[in-house]
Amino acid sequence: MARMLLTHGTVVTMDAERRIIPDGAVLIEAGRIVRADRASAFDPNALGDVKVVDCSGKLILPGFIDAHAHAGHTMNRALGWDTRSFWMAYMEKIYHHHTTPGYWYAEGRLAALERLKAGITLGVSVLTNAQRADDPRIAVENSRGYGAVGNRQIVAVGPSNPPYPRGFHQYREGRWESVSLTFDEIMTKTEEAIELVNGTFDGRIQAFIAPFVLVGSVEPSGPTPADRAVKLTDLDRKMMRAVREIASRQKTRIHTEAFGGMIRLAKQSDDALLGPDVHLQHCKGISFDEALILAETGTHVTTTPAWGQYVTRCPVPELLGLGVNVAATTDGVAPGIPYDLIQAVRNLAMIQQGALNDFYYLPPGKMLSMITIDAARAVGREHDLGSIEPGKLADLITVDMRQPHLAPTHLPVHTLMLYGNAADVADVMVEGRWVMRGRQVLTVDEAEVLRDAAEESSAAIRRAGLEKLLKPSDTFWDYRNHVFEPRLP
């Protein structure tokens, strides 16, 4: 691979010194960063065989990292929005009983495409909204979709919540089969999926083991009061032990979701899913004692802005003050969240500032850190991703600042984080290879990806009998939705 010199851009390194280099340049060779410096420090004539790319008017940044989202959701945008109390049930019906391998390949391509065009060069994908590990083909086909588009993916696969056995429908050889799996069988399938996808596509695809939530015996999607989050069940302990064993055998990391009460409970186990090899999503409604546990164990936290954060927020500034690494995620994309990390971290900062009545928390520089180097730390990739430094992989993006909403650019990072959005990403490079130039994706036919996804999505919705969700509610244009029939389950 020939050398490449990206020159005359503003280089935002995100290195330890957080250098911003006006009229800067980045030298790349064999897919890795050789050096970042002022453009005047490089003589292209002295570099031999080098391709020079003019980045005038652009920021050059490390690729964004989205450390939590869900495979499947791009196929169901806004579906169930009008009756969100039942949204989880709607999605589980589709994902667990009415999807084919082709559905998961189409979703992988669509999700990878949206993330790529948002500057996300590495994204975590939890398999469905409530985890599905009964059929390893889902992980294989979804990762194959990412492999076709060209960005990186971490497939997060693991057990669903109890009760067990769990029932699913699988599509094989032209017919649907009903299956029911015990916890042990689910864990066997989980490990099989990890073995099948981890390290594929030249290492661009990884796999983490990821139970649906940290503690399955309490409230799964919100905080549990202290007088109910008292003691781990035998299945809780068995799950943590099994996850630890698979992570050790497969030499991989652990990811799961956590809410208030779970962290204190998890600490009761000798195999607690806490520590430097774990990142916990959400962490809403956690107590001060639980924040201290996260700090003491070196557990990473990732979190997403959502209306629920106004009631039970993740205490981001407090966690940062205790030394906990915290990254922002999209948790995309259904029922109403895009793969836009700039928007996500900006909204997260606004929620935290409002809750604490202090708009000095989470300034723009920290916001950018939370979707680059801090996110790289959360997924264990800070050694080779997340910043522009010699020896790191050349996963880079450019943002075209020559646009009315970004001009004039007196303060480049402030401007990007306060006014920018995903559509401002102009170019994307993964390991020194361009996969998008001038917002044109070079690896797949975008129109064909969109057509395939639309067909697969519509077919699954029909199979699930959820066509009723394809029309707005009767009070869609009113100031409040209050007529929901016939959209209820």
GROMACS .gro file of N, CA, C and O in nm, residues 64 66 77 114-115 117-120 304-305 328-333 337-347 371 416-417 419-425:
model
  152
   64PHE      N    1  -1.518   0.828   1.443
   64PHE     CA    2  -1.602   0.819   1.562
   64PHE      C    3  -1.626   0.673   1.599
   64PHE      O    4  -1.628   0.585   1.512
   66ASP      N    5  -1.896   0.430   1.814
   66ASP     CA    6  -2.028   0.419   1.877
   66ASP      C    7  -2.031   0.288   1.956
   66ASP      O    8  -2.046   0.180   1.899
   77ARG      N    9  -3.752   0.195   1.175
   77ARG     CA   10  -3.751   0.336   1.214
   77ARG      C   11  -3.893   0.386   1.242
   77ARG      O   12  -3.983   0.370   1.159
  114GLU      N   13  -2.538   0.366   0.724
  114GLU     CA   14  -2.574   0.487   0.797
  114GLU      C   15  -2.460   0.531   0.889
  114GLU      O   16  -2.426   0.648   0.898
  115ARG      N   17  -2.402   0.435   0.959
  115ARG     CA   18  -2.291   0.469   1.048
  115ARG      C   19  -2.172   0.524   0.969
  115ARG      O   20  -2.110   0.623   1.012
  117LYS      N   21  -2.170   0.689   0.689
  117LYS     CA   22  -2.197   0.824   0.643
  117LYS      C   23  -2.206   0.924   0.759
  117LYS      O   24  -2.204   1.045   0.738
  118ALA      N   25  -2.211   0.872   0.883
  118ALA     CA   26  -2.207   0.957   1.003
  118ALA      C   27  -2.066   0.963   1.061
  118ALA      O   28  -2.048   1.020   1.169
  119GLY      N   29  -1.968   0.906   0.993
  119GLY     CA   30  -1.830   0.912   1.039
  119GLY      C   31  -1.796   0.808   1.145
  119GLY      O   32  -1.690   0.816   1.207
  120ILE      N   33  -1.884   0.711   1.165
  120ILE     CA   34  -1.860   0.606   1.265
  120ILE      C   35  -1.782   0.493   1.199
  120ILE      O   36  -1.836   0.419   1.116
  304THR      N   37  -2.642   0.724   2.682
  304THR     CA   38  -2.712   0.784   2.569
  304THR      C   39  -2.812   0.888   2.617
  304THR      O   40  -2.877   0.865   2.719
  305PRO      N   41  -2.829   1.000   2.548
  305PRO     CA   42  -2.934   1.095   2.588
  305PRO      C   43  -3.071   1.037   2.554
  305PRO      O   44  -3.092   0.977   2.449
  328ALA      N   45  -2.001   0.853   2.515
  328ALA     CA   46  -2.138   0.875   2.468
  328ALA      C   47  -2.167   0.780   2.353
  328ALA      O   48  -2.080   0.751   2.270
  329THR      N   49  -2.291   0.731   2.348
  329THR     CA   50  -2.333   0.638   2.243
  329THR      C   51  -2.465   0.685   2.183
  329THR      O   52  -2.535   0.769   2.239
  330THR      N   53  -2.502   0.625   2.068
  330THR     CA   54  -2.630   0.660   2.007
  330THR      C   55  -2.743   0.573   2.059
  330THR      O   56  -2.857   0.618   2.065
  331ASP      N   57  -2.716   0.446   2.094
  331ASP     CA   58  -2.820   0.348   2.125
  331ASP      C   59  -2.918   0.340   2.009
  331ASP      O   60  -3.037   0.315   2.026
  332GLY      N   61  -2.866   0.359   1.886
  332GLY     CA   62  -2.952   0.370   1.770
  332GLY      C   63  -3.011   0.236   1.725
  332GLY      O   64  -2.967   0.131   1.766
  333VAL      N   65  -3.114   0.246   1.634
  333VAL     CA   66  -3.171   0.373   1.590
  333VAL      C   67  -3.321   0.381   1.618
  333VAL      O   68  -3.381   0.485   1.595
  337ILE      N   69  -3.400   0.735   1.713
  337ILE     CA   70  -3.264   0.783   1.741
  337ILE      C   71  -3.176   0.760   1.619
  337ILE      O   72  -3.159   0.645   1.578
  338PRO      N   73  -3.116   0.860   1.560
  338PRO     CA   74  -3.027   0.838   1.446
  338PRO      C   75  -2.886   0.798   1.491
  338PRO      O   76  -2.850   0.816   1.607
  339TYR      N   77  -2.809   0.745   1.399
  339TYR     CA   78  -2.668   0.717   1.425
  339TYR      C   79  -2.587   0.846   1.409
  339TYR      O   80  -2.500   0.856   1.322
  340ASP      N   81  -2.615   0.944   1.491
  340ASP     CA   82  -2.546   1.072   1.485
  340ASP      C   83  -2.481   1.098   1.620
  340ASP      O   84  -2.544   1.146   1.714
  341LEU      N   85  -2.353   1.066   1.631
  341LEU     CA   86  -2.283   1.080   1.759
  341LEU      C   87  -2.261   1.225   1.798
  341LEU      O   88  -2.256   1.257   1.918
  342ILE      N   89  -2.249   1.314   1.701
  342ILE     CA   90  -2.233   1.456   1.734
  342ILE      C   91  -2.358   1.505   1.805
  342ILE      O   92  -2.353   1.570   1.910
  343GLN      N   93  -2.473   1.473   1.747
  343GLN     CA   94  -2.600   1.511   1.809
  343GLN      C   95  -2.617   1.443   1.944
  343GLN      O   96  -2.664   1.505   2.041
  344ALA      N   97  -2.580   1.316   1.952
  344ALA     CA   98  -2.600   1.239   2.076
  344ALA      C   99  -2.522   1.300   2.191
  344ALA      O  100  -2.577   1.322   2.301
  345VAL      N  101  -2.394   1.328   2.170
  345VAL     CA  102  -2.314   1.379   2.281
  345VAL      C  103  -2.352   1.523   2.314
  345VAL      O  104  -2.346   1.564   2.430
  346ARG      N  105  -2.395   1.599   2.215
  346ARG     CA  106  -2.441   1.736   2.242
  346ARG      C  107  -2.567   1.733   2.330
  346ARG      O  108  -2.579   1.810   2.427
  347ASN      N  109  -2.660   1.643   2.297
  347ASN     CA  110  -2.781   1.631   2.378
  347ASN      C  111  -2.750   1.578   2.517
  347ASN      O  112  -2.813   1.620   2.616
  371ILE      N  113  -1.660   1.059   2.209
  371ILE     CA  114  -1.698   0.979   2.092
  371ILE      C  115  -1.576   0.936   2.011
  371ILE      O  116  -1.592   0.880   1.902
  416LEU      N  117  -1.773   2.244   1.545
  416LEU     CA  118  -1.819   2.111   1.508
  416LEU      C  119  -1.917   2.056   1.611
  416LEU      O  120  -2.025   2.007   1.575
  417MET      N  121  -1.882   2.064   1.738
  417MET     CA  122  -1.963   1.998   1.841
  417MET      C  123  -2.090   2.075   1.875
  417MET      O  124  -2.188   2.017   1.920
  419TYR      N  125  -2.251   2.294   1.642
  419TYR     CA  126  -2.332   2.322   1.524
  419TYR      C  127  -2.333   2.208   1.422
  419TYR      O  128  -2.416   2.208   1.331
  420GLY      N  129  -2.243   2.112   1.436
  420GLY     CA  130  -2.230   2.009   1.335
  420GLY      C  131  -2.331   1.897   1.349
  420GLY      O  132  -2.405   1.887   1.445
  421ASN      N  133  -2.332   1.811   1.246
  421ASN     CA  134  -2.417   1.692   1.248
  421ASN      C  135  -2.354   1.585   1.161
  421ASN      O  136  -2.254   1.608   1.093
  422ALA      N  137  -2.414   1.467   1.161
  422ALA     CA  138  -2.356   1.353   1.091
  422ALA      C  139  -2.336   1.378   0.942
  422ALA      O  140  -2.239   1.330   0.882
  423ALA      N  141  -2.425   1.456   0.881
  423ALA     CA  142  -2.417   1.479   0.738
  423ALA      C  143  -2.302   1.569   0.697
  423ALA      O  144  -2.275   1.586   0.578
  424ASP      N  145  -2.231   1.626   0.795
  424ASP     CA  146  -2.116   1.709   0.763
  424ASP      C  147  -1.990   1.628   0.735
  424ASP      O  148  -1.889   1.683   0.688
  425VAL      N  149  -1.993   1.498   0.764
  425VAL     CA  150  -1.877   1.412   0.737
  425VAL      C  151  -1.863   1.397   0.586
  425VAL      O  152  -1.958   1.356   0.517
   0.00000   0.00000   0.00000
